[in-house]
JSON list of C-alpha atoms in Angstrom, two decimals:
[
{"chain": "A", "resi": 1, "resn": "UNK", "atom": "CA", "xyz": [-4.05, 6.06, 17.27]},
{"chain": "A", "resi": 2, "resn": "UNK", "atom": "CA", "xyz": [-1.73, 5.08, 14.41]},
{"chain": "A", "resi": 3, "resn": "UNK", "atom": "CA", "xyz": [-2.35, 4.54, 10.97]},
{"chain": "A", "resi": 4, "resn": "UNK", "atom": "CA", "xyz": [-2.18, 0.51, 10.99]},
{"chain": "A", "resi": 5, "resn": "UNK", "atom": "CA", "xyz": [-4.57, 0.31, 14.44]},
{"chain": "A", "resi": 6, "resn": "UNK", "atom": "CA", "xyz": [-6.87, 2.75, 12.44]},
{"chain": "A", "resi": 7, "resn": "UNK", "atom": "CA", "xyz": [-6.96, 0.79, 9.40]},
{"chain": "A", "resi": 8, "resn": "UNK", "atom": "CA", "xyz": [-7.09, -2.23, 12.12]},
{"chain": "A", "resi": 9, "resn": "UNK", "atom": "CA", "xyz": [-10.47, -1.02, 13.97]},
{"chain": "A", "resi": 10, "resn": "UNK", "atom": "CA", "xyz": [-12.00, -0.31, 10.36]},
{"chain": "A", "resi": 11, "resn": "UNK", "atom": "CA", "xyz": [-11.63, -3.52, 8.93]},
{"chain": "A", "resi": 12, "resn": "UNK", "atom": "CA", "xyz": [-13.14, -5.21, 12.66]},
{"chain": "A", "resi": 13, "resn": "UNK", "atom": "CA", "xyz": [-16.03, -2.61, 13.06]},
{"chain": "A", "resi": 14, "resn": "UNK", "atom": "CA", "xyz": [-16.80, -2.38, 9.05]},
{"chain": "A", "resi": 15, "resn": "UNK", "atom": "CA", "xyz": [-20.18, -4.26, 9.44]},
{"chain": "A", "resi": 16, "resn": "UNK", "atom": "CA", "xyz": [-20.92, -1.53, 12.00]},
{"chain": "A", "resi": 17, "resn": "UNK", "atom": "CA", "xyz": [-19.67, 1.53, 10.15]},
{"chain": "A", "resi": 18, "resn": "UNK", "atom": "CA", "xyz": [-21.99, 3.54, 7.85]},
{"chain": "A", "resi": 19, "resn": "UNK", "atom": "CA", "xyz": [-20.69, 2.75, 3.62]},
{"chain": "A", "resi": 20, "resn": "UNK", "atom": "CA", "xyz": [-20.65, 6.67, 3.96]},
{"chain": "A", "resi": 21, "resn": "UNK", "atom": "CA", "xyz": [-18.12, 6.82, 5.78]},
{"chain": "A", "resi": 22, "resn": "UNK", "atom": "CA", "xyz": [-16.04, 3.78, 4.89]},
{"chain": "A", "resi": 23, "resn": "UNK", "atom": "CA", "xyz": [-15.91, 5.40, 1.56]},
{"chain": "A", "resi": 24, "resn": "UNK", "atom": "CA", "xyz": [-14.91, 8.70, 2.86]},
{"chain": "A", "resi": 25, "resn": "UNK", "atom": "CA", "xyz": [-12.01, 7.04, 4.65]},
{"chain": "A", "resi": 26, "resn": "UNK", "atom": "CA", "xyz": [-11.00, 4.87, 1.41]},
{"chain": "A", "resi": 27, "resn": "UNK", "atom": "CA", "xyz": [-11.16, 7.86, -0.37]},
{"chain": "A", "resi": 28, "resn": "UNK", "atom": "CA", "xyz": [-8.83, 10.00, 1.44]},
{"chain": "A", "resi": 29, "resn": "UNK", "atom": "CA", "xyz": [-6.65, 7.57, 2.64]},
{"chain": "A", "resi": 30, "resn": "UNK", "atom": "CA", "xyz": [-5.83, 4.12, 0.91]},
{"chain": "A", "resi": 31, "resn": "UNK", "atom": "CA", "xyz": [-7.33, 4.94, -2.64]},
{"chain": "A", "resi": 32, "resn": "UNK", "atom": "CA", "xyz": [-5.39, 8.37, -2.44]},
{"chain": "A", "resi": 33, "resn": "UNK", "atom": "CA", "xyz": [-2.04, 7.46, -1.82]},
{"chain": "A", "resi": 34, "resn": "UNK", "atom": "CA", "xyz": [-2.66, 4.36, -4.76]},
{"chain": "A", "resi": 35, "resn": "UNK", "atom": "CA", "xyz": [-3.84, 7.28, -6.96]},
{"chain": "A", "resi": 36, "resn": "UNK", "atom": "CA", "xyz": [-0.76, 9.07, -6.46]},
{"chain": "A", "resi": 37, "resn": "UNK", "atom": "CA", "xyz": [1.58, 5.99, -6.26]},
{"chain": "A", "resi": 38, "resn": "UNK", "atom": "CA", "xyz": [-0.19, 5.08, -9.74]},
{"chain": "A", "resi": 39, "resn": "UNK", "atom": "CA", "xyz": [0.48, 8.56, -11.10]},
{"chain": "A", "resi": 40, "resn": "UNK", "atom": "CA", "xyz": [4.55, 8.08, -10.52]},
{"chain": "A", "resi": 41, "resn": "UNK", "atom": "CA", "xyz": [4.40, 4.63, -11.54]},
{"chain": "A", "resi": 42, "resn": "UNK", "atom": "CA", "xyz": [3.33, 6.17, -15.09]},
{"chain": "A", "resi": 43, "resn": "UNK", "atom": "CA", "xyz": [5.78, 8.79, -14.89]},
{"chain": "A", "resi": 44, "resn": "UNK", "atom": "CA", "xyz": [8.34, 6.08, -14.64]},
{"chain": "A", "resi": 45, "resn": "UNK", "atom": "CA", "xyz": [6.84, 4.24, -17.28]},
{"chain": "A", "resi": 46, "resn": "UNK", "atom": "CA", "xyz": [6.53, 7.45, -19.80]},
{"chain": "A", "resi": 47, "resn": "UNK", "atom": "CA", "xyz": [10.61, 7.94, -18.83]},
{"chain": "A", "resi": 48, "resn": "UNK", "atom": "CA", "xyz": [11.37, 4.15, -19.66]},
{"chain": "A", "resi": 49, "resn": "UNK", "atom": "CA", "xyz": [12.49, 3.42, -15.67]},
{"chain": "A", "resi": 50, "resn": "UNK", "atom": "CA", "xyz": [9.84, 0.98, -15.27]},
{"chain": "A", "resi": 51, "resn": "UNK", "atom": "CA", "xyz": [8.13, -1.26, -17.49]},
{"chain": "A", "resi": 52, "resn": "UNK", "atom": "CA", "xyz": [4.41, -0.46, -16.56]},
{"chain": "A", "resi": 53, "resn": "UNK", "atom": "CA", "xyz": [1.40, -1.47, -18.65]},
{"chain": "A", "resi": 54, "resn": "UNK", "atom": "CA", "xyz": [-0.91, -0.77, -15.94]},
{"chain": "A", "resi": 55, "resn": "UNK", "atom": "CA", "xyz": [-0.14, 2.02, -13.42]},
{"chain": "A", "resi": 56, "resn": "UNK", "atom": "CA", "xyz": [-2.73, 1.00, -10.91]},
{"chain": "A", "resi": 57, "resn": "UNK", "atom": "CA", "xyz": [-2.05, -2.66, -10.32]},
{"chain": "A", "resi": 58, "resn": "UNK", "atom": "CA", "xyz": [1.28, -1.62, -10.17]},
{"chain": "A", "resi": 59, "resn": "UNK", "atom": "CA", "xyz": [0.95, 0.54, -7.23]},
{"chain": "A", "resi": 60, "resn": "UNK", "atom": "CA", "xyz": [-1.14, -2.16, -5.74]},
{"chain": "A", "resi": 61, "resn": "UNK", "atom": "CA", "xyz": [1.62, -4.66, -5.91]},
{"chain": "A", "resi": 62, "resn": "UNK", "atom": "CA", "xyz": [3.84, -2.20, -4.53]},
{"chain": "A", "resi": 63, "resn": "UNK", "atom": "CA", "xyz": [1.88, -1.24, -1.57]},
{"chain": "A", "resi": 64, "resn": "UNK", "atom": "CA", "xyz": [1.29, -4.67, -0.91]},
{"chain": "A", "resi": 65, "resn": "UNK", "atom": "CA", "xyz": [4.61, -5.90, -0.81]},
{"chain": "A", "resi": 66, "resn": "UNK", "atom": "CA", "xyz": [5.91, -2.98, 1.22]},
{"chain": "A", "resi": 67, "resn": "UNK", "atom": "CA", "xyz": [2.89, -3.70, 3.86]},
{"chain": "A", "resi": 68, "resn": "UNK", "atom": "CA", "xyz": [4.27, -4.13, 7.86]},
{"chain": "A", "resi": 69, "resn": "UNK", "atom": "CA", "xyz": [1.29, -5.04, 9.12]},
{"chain": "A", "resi": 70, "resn": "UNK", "atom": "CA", "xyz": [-0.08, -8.70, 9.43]},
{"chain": "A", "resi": 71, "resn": "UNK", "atom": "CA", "xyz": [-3.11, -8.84, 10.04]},
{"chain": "A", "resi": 72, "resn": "UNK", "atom": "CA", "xyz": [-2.83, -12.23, 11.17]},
{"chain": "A", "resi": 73, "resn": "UNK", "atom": "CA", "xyz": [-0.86, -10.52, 14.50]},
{"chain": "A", "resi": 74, "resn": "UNK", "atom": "CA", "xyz": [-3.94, -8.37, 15.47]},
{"chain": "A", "resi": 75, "resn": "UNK", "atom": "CA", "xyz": [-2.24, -5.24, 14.16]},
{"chain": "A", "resi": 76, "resn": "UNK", "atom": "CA", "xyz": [1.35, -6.04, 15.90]},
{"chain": "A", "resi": 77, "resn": "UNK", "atom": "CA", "xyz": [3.85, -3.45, 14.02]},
{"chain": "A", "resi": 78, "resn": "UNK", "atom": "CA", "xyz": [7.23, -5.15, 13.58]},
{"chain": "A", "resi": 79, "resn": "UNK", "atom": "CA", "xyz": [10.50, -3.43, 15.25]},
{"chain": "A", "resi": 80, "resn": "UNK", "atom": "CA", "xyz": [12.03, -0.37, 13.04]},
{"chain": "A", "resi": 81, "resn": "UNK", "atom": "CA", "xyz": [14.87, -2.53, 11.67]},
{"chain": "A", "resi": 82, "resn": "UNK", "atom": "CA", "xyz": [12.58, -5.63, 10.22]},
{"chain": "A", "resi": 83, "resn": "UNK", "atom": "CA", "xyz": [10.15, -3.21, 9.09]},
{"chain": "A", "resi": 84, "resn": "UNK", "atom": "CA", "xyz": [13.48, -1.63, 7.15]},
{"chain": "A", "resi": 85, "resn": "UNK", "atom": "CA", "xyz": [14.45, -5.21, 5.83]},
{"chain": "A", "resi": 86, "resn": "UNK", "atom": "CA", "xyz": [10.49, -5.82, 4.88]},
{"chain": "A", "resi": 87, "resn": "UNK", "atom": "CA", "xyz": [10.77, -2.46, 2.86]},
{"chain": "A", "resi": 88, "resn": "UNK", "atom": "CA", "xyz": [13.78, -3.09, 1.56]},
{"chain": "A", "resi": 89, "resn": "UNK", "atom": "CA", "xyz": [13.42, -6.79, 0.02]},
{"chain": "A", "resi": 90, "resn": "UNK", "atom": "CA", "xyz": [10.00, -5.76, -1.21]},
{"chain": "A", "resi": 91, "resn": "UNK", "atom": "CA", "xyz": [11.12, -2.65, -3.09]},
{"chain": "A", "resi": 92, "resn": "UNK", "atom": "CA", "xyz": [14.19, -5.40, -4.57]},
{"chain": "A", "resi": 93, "resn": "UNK", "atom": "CA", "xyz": [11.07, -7.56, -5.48]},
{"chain": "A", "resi": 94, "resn": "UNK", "atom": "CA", "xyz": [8.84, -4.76, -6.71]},
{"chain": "A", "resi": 95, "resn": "UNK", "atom": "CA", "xyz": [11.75, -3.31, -9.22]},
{"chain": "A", "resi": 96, "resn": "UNK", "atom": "CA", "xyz": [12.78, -7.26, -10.28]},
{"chain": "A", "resi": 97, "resn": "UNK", "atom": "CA", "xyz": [10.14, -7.50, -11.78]},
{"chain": "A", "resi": 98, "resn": "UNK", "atom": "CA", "xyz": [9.44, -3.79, -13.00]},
{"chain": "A", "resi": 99, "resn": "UNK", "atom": "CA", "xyz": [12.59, -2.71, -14.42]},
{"chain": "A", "resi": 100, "resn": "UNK", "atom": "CA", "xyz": [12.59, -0.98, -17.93]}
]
């Protein structure tokens, strides 16, 4: 199964999943990787690449923007080369408006 149908049949079945283990998989998945994003974000920031105030929300706006996956399509994964433009235009967004 791949990551997006995972995170797919998680957010469907979450009424039906013990908060055990929804917070297991939030915690060594999603939360994670924004705890790690977070940590370069203030890297950057410390360096004067990015102008950061707030490490966290800025990872959340970046993993956001760079998200494939509608959920709106029932967890239909857009062909390599638009998921490379949706990447693309979102990391053009993400550094608009976070550039030092």
């Amino acid at each position: 199964m791949t990551h997006p149908a995972t995170a797919s049949a998680i957010n469907a079945e979450a009424r039906h999943i013990p908060p055990a283990a929804i917070t297991a998989w939030q915690e060594t998945g999603p939360l994670r990787v924004r705890r790690e994003l977070a940590g370069y974000m203030a890297k950057a920031g410390d360096r004067g690449l990015l102008r950061i105030d707030n490490p966290e929300r800025a990872a959340i706006h970046l993993m956001t923007l760079v998200s494939v996956v509608d959920p709106a399509y029932l967890g239909a994964v857009p062909a390599p080369d638009e998921i490379t433009e949706i990447v693309t235009s979102s990391i053009h967004v993400f550094l608009h408006g976070y550039l030092g």
